[in-house]
Short mmCIF file of N, CA and C in Angstrom, two decimals:
data_model
loop_
_atom_site.label_atom_id
_atom_site.label_comp_id
_atom_site.label_asym_id
_atom_site.label_seq_id
_atom_site.Cartn_x
_atom_site.Cartn_y
_atom_site.Cartn_z
N MET A 275 110.26 55.98 113.27
CA MET A 275 111.67 56.28 113.11
C MET A 275 111.95 57.67 113.67
N LYS A 276 113.12 57.80 114.21
CA LYS A 276 113.52 59.09 114.80
C LYS A 276 114.91 59.46 114.29
N ASP A 277 115.16 60.77 114.22
CA ASP A 277 116.51 61.22 113.86
C ASP A 277 117.36 61.31 115.12
N SER A 278 118.59 61.77 114.98
CA SER A 278 119.51 61.82 116.11
C SER A 278 119.10 62.84 117.17
N PHE A 279 118.13 63.70 116.87
CA PHE A 279 117.62 64.68 117.84
C PHE A 279 116.29 64.22 118.44
N GLY A 280 115.88 63.01 118.13
CA GLY A 280 114.64 62.48 118.68
C GLY A 280 113.38 62.90 117.94
N ARG A 281 113.54 63.56 116.81
CA ARG A 281 112.38 63.99 116.03
C ARG A 281 111.89 62.84 115.14
N ASP A 282 110.58 62.79 114.94
CA ASP A 282 110.01 61.79 114.04
C ASP A 282 110.45 62.07 112.61
N ILE A 283 110.81 61.02 111.91
CA ILE A 283 111.13 61.12 110.48
C ILE A 283 109.87 60.72 109.74
N THR A 284 109.30 61.65 108.98
CA THR A 284 108.04 61.39 108.29
C THR A 284 108.13 61.60 106.78
N TYR A 285 109.31 61.92 106.27
CA TYR A 285 109.47 62.34 104.89
C TYR A 285 110.50 61.49 104.17
N LEU A 286 110.18 61.03 102.98
CA LEU A 286 111.09 60.23 102.16
C LEU A 286 111.16 60.82 100.77
N ARG A 287 112.37 60.96 100.28
CA ARG A 287 112.60 61.41 98.91
C ARG A 287 113.15 60.23 98.12
N ILE A 288 112.54 59.93 96.98
CA ILE A 288 112.99 58.83 96.14
C ILE A 288 113.41 59.40 94.78
N SER A 289 114.67 59.22 94.44
CA SER A 289 115.17 59.63 93.13
C SER A 289 114.91 58.49 92.16
N VAL A 290 114.11 58.75 91.12
CA VAL A 290 113.68 57.67 90.22
C VAL A 290 114.51 57.59 88.94
N THR A 291 115.36 58.59 88.68
CA THR A 291 116.21 58.57 87.49
C THR A 291 117.34 59.57 87.64
N ASP A 292 118.41 59.33 86.89
CA ASP A 292 119.51 60.30 86.82
C ASP A 292 119.42 61.13 85.55
N LEU A 293 118.48 60.81 84.68
CA LEU A 293 118.33 61.50 83.40
C LEU A 293 117.71 62.88 83.58
N CYS A 294 118.09 63.79 82.69
CA CYS A 294 117.48 65.13 82.68
C CYS A 294 117.41 65.62 81.25
N ASN A 295 116.37 66.40 80.96
CA ASN A 295 116.20 66.96 79.63
C ASN A 295 116.73 68.39 79.53
N LEU A 296 117.40 68.87 80.57
CA LEU A 296 118.08 70.16 80.55
C LEU A 296 119.56 69.94 80.83
N ARG A 297 120.34 70.96 80.64
CA ARG A 297 121.79 70.91 80.92
C ARG A 297 122.18 72.15 81.73
N CYS A 298 121.48 72.36 82.84
CA CYS A 298 121.68 73.55 83.65
C CYS A 298 123.15 73.68 84.05
N LYS A 299 123.66 74.88 83.95
CA LYS A 299 125.08 75.15 84.19
C LYS A 299 125.52 74.75 85.60
N TYR A 300 124.66 74.91 86.58
CA TYR A 300 125.04 74.62 87.96
C TYR A 300 124.86 73.15 88.32
N CYS A 301 124.27 72.37 87.43
CA CYS A 301 123.91 71.01 87.77
C CYS A 301 124.64 69.96 86.93
N MET A 302 124.87 70.27 85.66
CA MET A 302 125.39 69.26 84.76
C MET A 302 126.43 69.84 83.82
N PRO A 303 127.48 69.08 83.57
CA PRO A 303 128.46 69.54 82.58
C PRO A 303 127.79 69.66 81.21
N GLU A 304 128.27 70.56 80.39
CA GLU A 304 127.66 70.79 79.07
C GLU A 304 127.56 69.51 78.26
N GLU A 305 128.55 68.64 78.37
CA GLU A 305 128.55 67.40 77.59
C GLU A 305 127.64 66.32 78.19
N GLY A 306 127.05 66.61 79.34
CA GLY A 306 126.18 65.63 79.97
C GLY A 306 126.96 64.71 80.90
N ILE A 307 126.30 63.65 81.31
CA ILE A 307 126.91 62.68 82.21
C ILE A 307 126.77 61.29 81.61
N THR A 308 127.54 60.36 82.12
CA THR A 308 127.42 58.97 81.69
C THR A 308 126.12 58.41 82.25
N LYS A 309 125.30 57.85 81.38
CA LYS A 309 124.02 57.30 81.82
C LYS A 309 124.23 56.01 82.60
N VAL A 310 123.40 55.82 83.58
CA VAL A 310 123.39 54.59 84.35
C VAL A 310 122.57 53.57 83.56
N HIS A 311 123.02 52.35 83.50
CA HIS A 311 122.27 51.31 82.80
C HIS A 311 120.95 51.04 83.52
N HIS A 312 119.93 50.73 82.75
CA HIS A 312 118.61 50.47 83.31
C HIS A 312 118.67 49.37 84.37
N ARG A 313 119.50 48.37 84.16
CA ARG A 313 119.60 47.26 85.11
C ARG A 313 120.19 47.71 86.46
N ASP A 314 120.79 48.90 86.49
CA ASP A 314 121.44 49.39 87.70
C ASP A 314 120.59 50.38 88.49
N ILE A 315 119.36 50.64 88.03
CA ILE A 315 118.48 51.53 88.79
C ILE A 315 117.33 50.70 89.38
N LEU A 316 116.66 51.28 90.33
CA LEU A 316 115.54 50.59 90.96
C LEU A 316 114.43 50.33 89.95
N SER A 317 113.84 49.15 90.01
CA SER A 317 112.70 48.84 89.16
C SER A 317 111.44 49.50 89.74
N ILE A 318 110.40 49.50 88.96
CA ILE A 318 109.12 50.04 89.43
C ILE A 318 108.67 49.28 90.68
N GLU A 319 108.81 47.98 90.65
CA GLU A 319 108.41 47.14 91.78
C GLU A 319 109.26 47.43 93.02
N GLU A 320 110.55 47.63 92.83
CA GLU A 320 111.43 47.95 93.96
C GLU A 320 111.09 49.30 94.57
N ILE A 321 110.79 50.28 93.73
CA ILE A 321 110.39 51.60 94.24
C ILE A 321 109.11 51.49 95.04
N GLU A 322 108.15 50.74 94.53
CA GLU A 322 106.90 50.53 95.26
C GLU A 322 107.15 49.84 96.61
N GLU A 323 107.99 48.83 96.62
CA GLU A 323 108.27 48.10 97.86
C GLU A 323 108.96 48.99 98.89
N ILE A 324 109.91 49.80 98.43
CA ILE A 324 110.58 50.74 99.34
C ILE A 324 109.56 51.70 99.95
N ALA A 325 108.69 52.25 99.11
CA ALA A 325 107.66 53.17 99.61
C ALA A 325 106.76 52.48 100.62
N LYS A 326 106.33 51.26 100.33
CA LYS A 326 105.46 50.52 101.26
C LYS A 326 106.14 50.31 102.61
N VAL A 327 107.38 49.89 102.59
CA VAL A 327 108.11 49.62 103.83
C VAL A 327 108.25 50.89 104.66
N PHE A 328 108.61 51.98 104.00
CA PHE A 328 108.80 53.23 104.75
C PHE A 328 107.47 53.78 105.28
N VAL A 329 106.39 53.63 104.54
CA VAL A 329 105.09 54.06 105.05
C VAL A 329 104.74 53.24 106.30
N LYS A 330 105.03 51.95 106.28
CA LYS A 330 104.79 51.12 107.47
C LYS A 330 105.63 51.57 108.66
N LEU A 331 106.79 52.19 108.38
CA LEU A 331 107.68 52.67 109.44
C LEU A 331 107.32 54.09 109.92
N GLY A 332 106.27 54.68 109.35
CA GLY A 332 105.82 55.99 109.81
C GLY A 332 106.01 57.12 108.83
N ILE A 333 106.58 56.85 107.67
CA ILE A 333 106.70 57.89 106.64
C ILE A 333 105.31 58.21 106.13
N ASN A 334 104.96 59.50 106.08
CA ASN A 334 103.65 59.87 105.54
C ASN A 334 103.74 60.90 104.42
N LYS A 335 104.97 61.25 104.04
CA LYS A 335 105.20 62.18 102.93
C LYS A 335 106.28 61.60 102.04
N ILE A 336 105.98 61.49 100.76
CA ILE A 336 106.96 61.01 99.78
C ILE A 336 107.06 62.01 98.65
N ARG A 337 108.31 62.26 98.21
CA ARG A 337 108.57 63.13 97.07
C ARG A 337 109.41 62.36 96.07
N LEU A 338 108.99 62.38 94.81
CA LEU A 338 109.77 61.78 93.72
C LEU A 338 110.64 62.86 93.09
N THR A 339 111.90 62.52 92.87
CA THR A 339 112.84 63.46 92.27
C THR A 339 113.66 62.73 91.21
N GLY A 340 114.64 63.43 90.67
CA GLY A 340 115.55 62.83 89.71
C GLY A 340 116.90 63.48 89.87
N GLY A 341 117.53 63.67 88.80
CA GLY A 341 117.25 64.01 87.42
C GLY A 341 115.85 64.59 87.28
N GLU A 342 115.30 64.32 86.13
CA GLU A 342 113.93 64.76 85.82
C GLU A 342 113.02 63.55 85.88
N PRO A 343 112.20 63.44 86.94
CA PRO A 343 111.40 62.23 87.14
C PRO A 343 110.44 61.92 86.00
N LEU A 344 109.99 62.92 85.26
CA LEU A 344 109.04 62.65 84.18
C LEU A 344 109.69 61.98 82.98
N LEU A 345 111.01 61.86 82.98
CA LEU A 345 111.71 61.11 81.94
C LEU A 345 111.78 59.62 82.25
N ARG A 346 111.49 59.25 83.48
CA ARG A 346 111.60 57.85 83.89
C ARG A 346 110.55 57.00 83.18
N SER A 347 111.01 55.95 82.54
CA SER A 347 110.09 54.99 81.95
C SER A 347 109.23 54.41 83.06
N GLY A 348 107.92 54.41 82.85
CA GLY A 348 107.01 53.87 83.86
C GLY A 348 106.63 54.84 84.96
N ILE A 349 106.92 56.12 84.80
CA ILE A 349 106.66 57.08 85.87
C ILE A 349 105.19 57.11 86.28
N LEU A 350 104.28 56.95 85.33
CA LEU A 350 102.86 56.96 85.68
C LEU A 350 102.49 55.75 86.54
N ASP A 351 103.08 54.61 86.25
CA ASP A 351 102.86 53.43 87.08
C ASP A 351 103.43 53.62 88.48
N ILE A 352 104.62 54.21 88.56
CA ILE A 352 105.23 54.48 89.86
C ILE A 352 104.32 55.39 90.68
N VAL A 353 103.84 56.46 90.07
CA VAL A 353 102.95 57.40 90.76
C VAL A 353 101.68 56.69 91.22
N GLU A 354 101.11 55.88 90.37
CA GLU A 354 99.88 55.18 90.74
C GLU A 354 100.10 54.23 91.91
N ARG A 355 101.18 53.48 91.88
CA ARG A 355 101.46 52.51 92.95
C ARG A 355 101.71 53.20 94.29
N ILE A 356 102.45 54.29 94.26
CA ILE A 356 102.71 55.01 95.51
C ILE A 356 101.47 55.79 95.94
N GLY A 357 100.78 56.37 94.97
CA GLY A 357 99.61 57.19 95.26
C GLY A 357 98.48 56.47 95.96
N ARG A 358 98.43 55.16 95.84
CA ARG A 358 97.34 54.40 96.48
C ARG A 358 97.73 53.80 97.83
N LEU A 359 98.92 54.12 98.33
CA LEU A 359 99.35 53.56 99.62
C LEU A 359 98.54 54.16 100.77
N GLU A 360 98.03 53.30 101.62
CA GLU A 360 97.30 53.74 102.82
C GLU A 360 98.29 54.36 103.80
N GLY A 361 97.92 55.48 104.39
CA GLY A 361 98.77 56.15 105.38
C GLY A 361 99.62 57.27 104.81
N LEU A 362 99.62 57.40 103.50
CA LEU A 362 100.39 58.47 102.87
C LEU A 362 99.55 59.75 102.86
N LYS A 363 100.03 60.79 103.54
CA LYS A 363 99.29 62.05 103.63
C LYS A 363 99.66 63.02 102.52
N ASP A 364 100.92 62.98 102.08
CA ASP A 364 101.39 63.94 101.08
C ASP A 364 102.25 63.20 100.07
N PHE A 365 102.00 63.45 98.80
CA PHE A 365 102.74 62.80 97.73
C PHE A 365 103.05 63.86 96.68
N ALA A 366 104.34 64.14 96.49
CA ALA A 366 104.76 65.24 95.63
C ALA A 366 105.86 64.81 94.67
N MET A 367 106.14 65.68 93.72
CA MET A 367 107.21 65.47 92.76
C MET A 367 107.91 66.80 92.52
N THR A 368 109.23 66.75 92.45
CA THR A 368 110.01 67.91 92.02
C THR A 368 110.38 67.70 90.56
N THR A 369 110.08 68.68 89.72
CA THR A 369 110.28 68.58 88.29
C THR A 369 110.77 69.91 87.74
N ASN A 370 111.39 69.87 86.58
CA ASN A 370 111.75 71.14 85.93
C ASN A 370 110.56 71.70 85.15
N GLY A 371 109.48 70.96 85.05
CA GLY A 371 108.25 71.45 84.46
C GLY A 371 108.13 71.32 82.95
N ILE A 372 109.20 70.96 82.28
CA ILE A 372 109.19 70.90 80.81
C ILE A 372 108.10 69.96 80.30
N LEU A 373 107.87 68.85 80.96
CA LEU A 373 106.92 67.84 80.49
C LEU A 373 105.57 67.86 81.21
N LEU A 374 105.36 68.86 82.05
CA LEU A 374 104.10 68.89 82.82
C LEU A 374 102.86 69.04 81.94
N LYS A 375 102.95 69.77 80.87
CA LYS A 375 101.79 69.94 80.00
C LYS A 375 101.29 68.57 79.54
N LYS A 376 102.21 67.69 79.26
CA LYS A 376 101.87 66.33 78.79
C LYS A 376 101.34 65.45 79.92
N TYR A 377 101.88 65.58 81.14
CA TYR A 377 101.61 64.62 82.20
C TYR A 377 100.74 65.08 83.37
N ALA A 378 100.53 66.36 83.54
CA ALA A 378 99.91 66.88 84.77
C ALA A 378 98.57 66.22 85.11
N LYS A 379 97.67 66.15 84.18
CA LYS A 379 96.34 65.59 84.47
C LYS A 379 96.43 64.12 84.87
N GLU A 380 97.25 63.38 84.17
CA GLU A 380 97.39 61.95 84.46
C GLU A 380 98.09 61.72 85.80
N LEU A 381 99.07 62.55 86.13
CA LEU A 381 99.74 62.45 87.42
C LEU A 381 98.74 62.64 88.56
N LYS A 382 97.89 63.65 88.43
CA LYS A 382 96.87 63.90 89.44
C LYS A 382 95.89 62.74 89.53
N ALA A 383 95.46 62.24 88.38
CA ALA A 383 94.51 61.13 88.35
C ALA A 383 95.09 59.88 89.01
N ARG A 384 96.39 59.73 88.97
CA ARG A 384 97.03 58.53 89.54
C ARG A 384 97.47 58.72 90.99
N GLY A 385 97.21 59.90 91.57
CA GLY A 385 97.43 60.05 93.00
C GLY A 385 98.45 61.08 93.44
N LEU A 386 99.12 61.74 92.51
CA LEU A 386 100.07 62.78 92.91
C LEU A 386 99.31 63.97 93.46
N LYS A 387 99.75 64.49 94.61
CA LYS A 387 99.03 65.60 95.27
C LYS A 387 99.63 66.96 94.96
N ARG A 388 100.97 67.03 94.85
CA ARG A 388 101.63 68.34 94.67
C ARG A 388 102.79 68.21 93.71
N VAL A 389 103.10 69.35 93.10
CA VAL A 389 104.26 69.43 92.21
C VAL A 389 105.08 70.65 92.62
N ASN A 390 106.37 70.45 92.74
CA ASN A 390 107.31 71.53 92.99
C ASN A 390 108.09 71.72 91.69
N ILE A 391 108.00 72.91 91.12
CA ILE A 391 108.70 73.18 89.86
C ILE A 391 109.98 73.95 90.17
N SER A 392 111.08 73.37 89.76
CA SER A 392 112.38 74.01 89.92
C SER A 392 112.56 74.99 88.76
N LEU A 393 112.50 76.28 89.08
CA LEU A 393 112.54 77.32 88.05
C LEU A 393 113.41 78.46 88.56
N ASP A 394 114.50 78.73 87.84
CA ASP A 394 115.48 79.71 88.28
C ASP A 394 115.12 81.16 87.97
N THR A 395 114.34 81.37 86.93
CA THR A 395 114.03 82.73 86.50
C THR A 395 112.81 82.73 85.59
N LEU A 396 112.14 83.88 85.51
CA LEU A 396 111.05 84.06 84.56
C LEU A 396 111.50 84.88 83.35
N ASP A 397 112.77 85.20 83.30
CA ASP A 397 113.35 85.91 82.17
C ASP A 397 113.81 84.88 81.14
N GLU A 398 113.21 84.93 79.95
CA GLU A 398 113.48 83.91 78.93
C GLU A 398 114.95 83.81 78.55
N ASP A 399 115.61 84.94 78.38
CA ASP A 399 117.03 84.91 78.01
C ASP A 399 117.89 84.29 79.12
N LYS A 400 117.61 84.67 80.35
CA LYS A 400 118.35 84.07 81.47
C LYS A 400 118.08 82.57 81.58
N TYR A 401 116.81 82.19 81.38
CA TYR A 401 116.44 80.78 81.45
C TYR A 401 117.19 79.97 80.39
N ASN A 402 117.21 80.48 79.16
CA ASN A 402 117.93 79.80 78.08
C ASN A 402 119.42 79.70 78.40
N ASN A 403 119.97 80.74 78.98
CA ASN A 403 121.39 80.75 79.34
C ASN A 403 121.69 79.71 80.43
N ILE A 404 120.86 79.68 81.46
CA ILE A 404 121.08 78.77 82.59
C ILE A 404 120.91 77.31 82.16
N THR A 405 119.84 77.02 81.43
CA THR A 405 119.51 75.63 81.09
C THR A 405 120.22 75.13 79.83
N ARG A 406 120.78 76.05 79.09
CA ARG A 406 121.48 75.78 77.83
C ARG A 406 120.55 75.35 76.70
N ILE A 407 119.49 74.61 76.99
CA ILE A 407 118.63 74.08 75.91
C ILE A 407 117.14 74.25 76.19
N GLY A 408 116.77 74.74 77.37
CA GLY A 408 115.37 74.80 77.75
C GLY A 408 114.62 75.97 77.14
N LYS A 409 113.31 75.80 77.07
CA LYS A 409 112.41 76.86 76.60
C LYS A 409 111.45 77.18 77.74
N LEU A 410 111.51 78.41 78.23
CA LEU A 410 110.68 78.85 79.34
C LEU A 410 109.20 78.62 79.05
N LYS A 411 108.79 78.81 77.82
CA LYS A 411 107.36 78.65 77.47
C LYS A 411 106.86 77.24 77.74
N ASP A 412 107.75 76.24 77.60
CA ASP A 412 107.34 74.87 77.89
C ASP A 412 107.00 74.69 79.36
N VAL A 413 107.78 75.31 80.24
CA VAL A 413 107.51 75.23 81.67
C VAL A 413 106.21 75.97 81.99
N LEU A 414 106.05 77.15 81.45
CA LEU A 414 104.87 77.96 81.73
C LEU A 414 103.59 77.29 81.20
N GLU A 415 103.68 76.62 80.08
CA GLU A 415 102.53 75.90 79.56
C GLU A 415 102.14 74.74 80.48
N GLY A 416 103.14 74.15 81.09
CA GLY A 416 102.88 73.05 82.04
C GLY A 416 102.17 73.53 83.27
#
């Protein structure tokens, strides 16, 4: 696949959920958002099929995003299914880091190669202000 400038397209980002465990001021209204029904989001099998098709088309880097991808039911299965695809050189996830302490080892064991942590500040007061409900220590522990 090529873009309009003739460059190879090798990167795919898959958003696995709209849910988030933070309420960052720049991202979400304080009251939250209307949740999408489970029947209206991609299934684990559909996500796997999309990844397979794109890898066959030359994609060799996949990033899982959200919302907060670690809130997605079945996230470990999704990671495992994508992580074992032949031809995939890089497999990453963007997360706010709150749940990494719980999931990091298992994510790696199932094939995730890299994690990008979205972190606005290392100042606890600023972090609490920005996220409205987050605890910086949870991210740092992850």
